[in-house]
Short mmCIF file of C-alpha atoms in Angstrom, two decimals:
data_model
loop_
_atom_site.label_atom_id
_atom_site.label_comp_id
_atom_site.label_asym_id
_atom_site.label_seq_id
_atom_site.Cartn_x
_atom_site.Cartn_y
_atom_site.Cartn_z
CA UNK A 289 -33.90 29.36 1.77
CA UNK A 290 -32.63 27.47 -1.46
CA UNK A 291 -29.22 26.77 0.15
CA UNK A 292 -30.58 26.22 3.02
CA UNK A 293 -32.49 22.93 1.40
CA UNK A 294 -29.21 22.27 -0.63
CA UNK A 295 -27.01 21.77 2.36
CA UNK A 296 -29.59 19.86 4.36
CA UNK A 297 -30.19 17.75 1.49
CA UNK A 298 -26.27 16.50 0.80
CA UNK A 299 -25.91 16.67 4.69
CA UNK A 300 -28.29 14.10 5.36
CA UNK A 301 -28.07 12.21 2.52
CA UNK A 302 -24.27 11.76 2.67
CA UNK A 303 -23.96 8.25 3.56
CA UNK A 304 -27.06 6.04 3.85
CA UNK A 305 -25.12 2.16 3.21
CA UNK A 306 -23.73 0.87 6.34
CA UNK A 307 -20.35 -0.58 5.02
CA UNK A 308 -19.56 -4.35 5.69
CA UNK A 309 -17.67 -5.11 9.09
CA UNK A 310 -14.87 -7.10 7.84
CA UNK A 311 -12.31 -6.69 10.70
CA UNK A 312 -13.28 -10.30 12.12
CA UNK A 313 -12.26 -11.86 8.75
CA UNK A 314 -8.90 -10.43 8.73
CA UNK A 315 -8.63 -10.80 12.32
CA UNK A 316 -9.00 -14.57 11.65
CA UNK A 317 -6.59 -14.47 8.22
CA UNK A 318 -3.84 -12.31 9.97
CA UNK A 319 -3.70 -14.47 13.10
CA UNK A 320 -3.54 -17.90 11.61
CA UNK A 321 -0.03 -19.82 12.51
CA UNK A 322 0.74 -21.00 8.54
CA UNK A 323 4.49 -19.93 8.88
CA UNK A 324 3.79 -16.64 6.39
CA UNK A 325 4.93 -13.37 7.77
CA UNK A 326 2.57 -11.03 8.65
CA UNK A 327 3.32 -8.90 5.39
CA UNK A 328 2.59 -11.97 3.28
CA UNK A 329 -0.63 -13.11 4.38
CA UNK A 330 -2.90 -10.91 1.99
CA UNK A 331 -1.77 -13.50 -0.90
CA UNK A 332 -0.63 -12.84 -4.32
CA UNK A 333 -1.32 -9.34 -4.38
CA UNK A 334 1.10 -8.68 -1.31
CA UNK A 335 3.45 -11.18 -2.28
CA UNK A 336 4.03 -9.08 -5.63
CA UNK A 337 4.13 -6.06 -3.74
CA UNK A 338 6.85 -7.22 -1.78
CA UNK A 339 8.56 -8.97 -4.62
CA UNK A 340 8.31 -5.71 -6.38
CA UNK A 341 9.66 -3.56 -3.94
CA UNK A 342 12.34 -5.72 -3.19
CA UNK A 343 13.66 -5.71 -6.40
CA UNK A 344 13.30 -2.09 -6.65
CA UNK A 345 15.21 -1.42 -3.56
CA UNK A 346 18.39 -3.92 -4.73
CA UNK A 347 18.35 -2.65 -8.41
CA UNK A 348 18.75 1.61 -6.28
CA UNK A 349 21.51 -0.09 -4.10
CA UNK A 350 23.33 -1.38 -6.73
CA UNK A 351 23.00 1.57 -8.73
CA UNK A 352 23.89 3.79 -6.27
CA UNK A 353 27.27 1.95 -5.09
CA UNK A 354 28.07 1.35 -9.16
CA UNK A 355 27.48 5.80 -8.98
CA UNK A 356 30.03 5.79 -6.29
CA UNK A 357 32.28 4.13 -8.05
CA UNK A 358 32.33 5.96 -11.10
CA UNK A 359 32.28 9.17 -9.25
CA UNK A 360 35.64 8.34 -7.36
CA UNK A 361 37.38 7.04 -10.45
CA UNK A 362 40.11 10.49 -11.58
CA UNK A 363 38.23 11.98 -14.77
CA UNK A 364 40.92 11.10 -18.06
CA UNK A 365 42.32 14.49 -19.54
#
């Protein structure tokens, strides 16, 4: 009978706050014509995040062609 109150309890109690529809404000934010692309509109924070990945993406490409290059080069006795 104890477990049987438990579970009913964290069953029904689970989630009583409705959370905020905010799918109309981003509707309106992603759909504006401002010349951003799509990826950019979230400001600053996805403008780092972009910035950021770029830069991690040129500084493996790099990296990776520079390890080709050393790899092909004959090994000095």
């Amino acid at each position: 009978q104890a477990l049987r109150q438990i579970s009913q309890r964290t069953i029904s109690t689970a989630s009583r706050r409705q959370a905020e529809n905010r799918v109309p404000e981003y509707q309106k934010l992603f759909q504006e014509d401002n010349g951003l692309p799509v990826h950019l509109k979230g400001g600053v924070k996805d403008a780092l995040l972009y910035r950021t990945t770029m830069c991690i993406t040129v500084f493996g490409t790099v990296y990776a062609i520079y390890q080709l290059v050393v790899s092909s080069m004959p090994k000095k006795p």
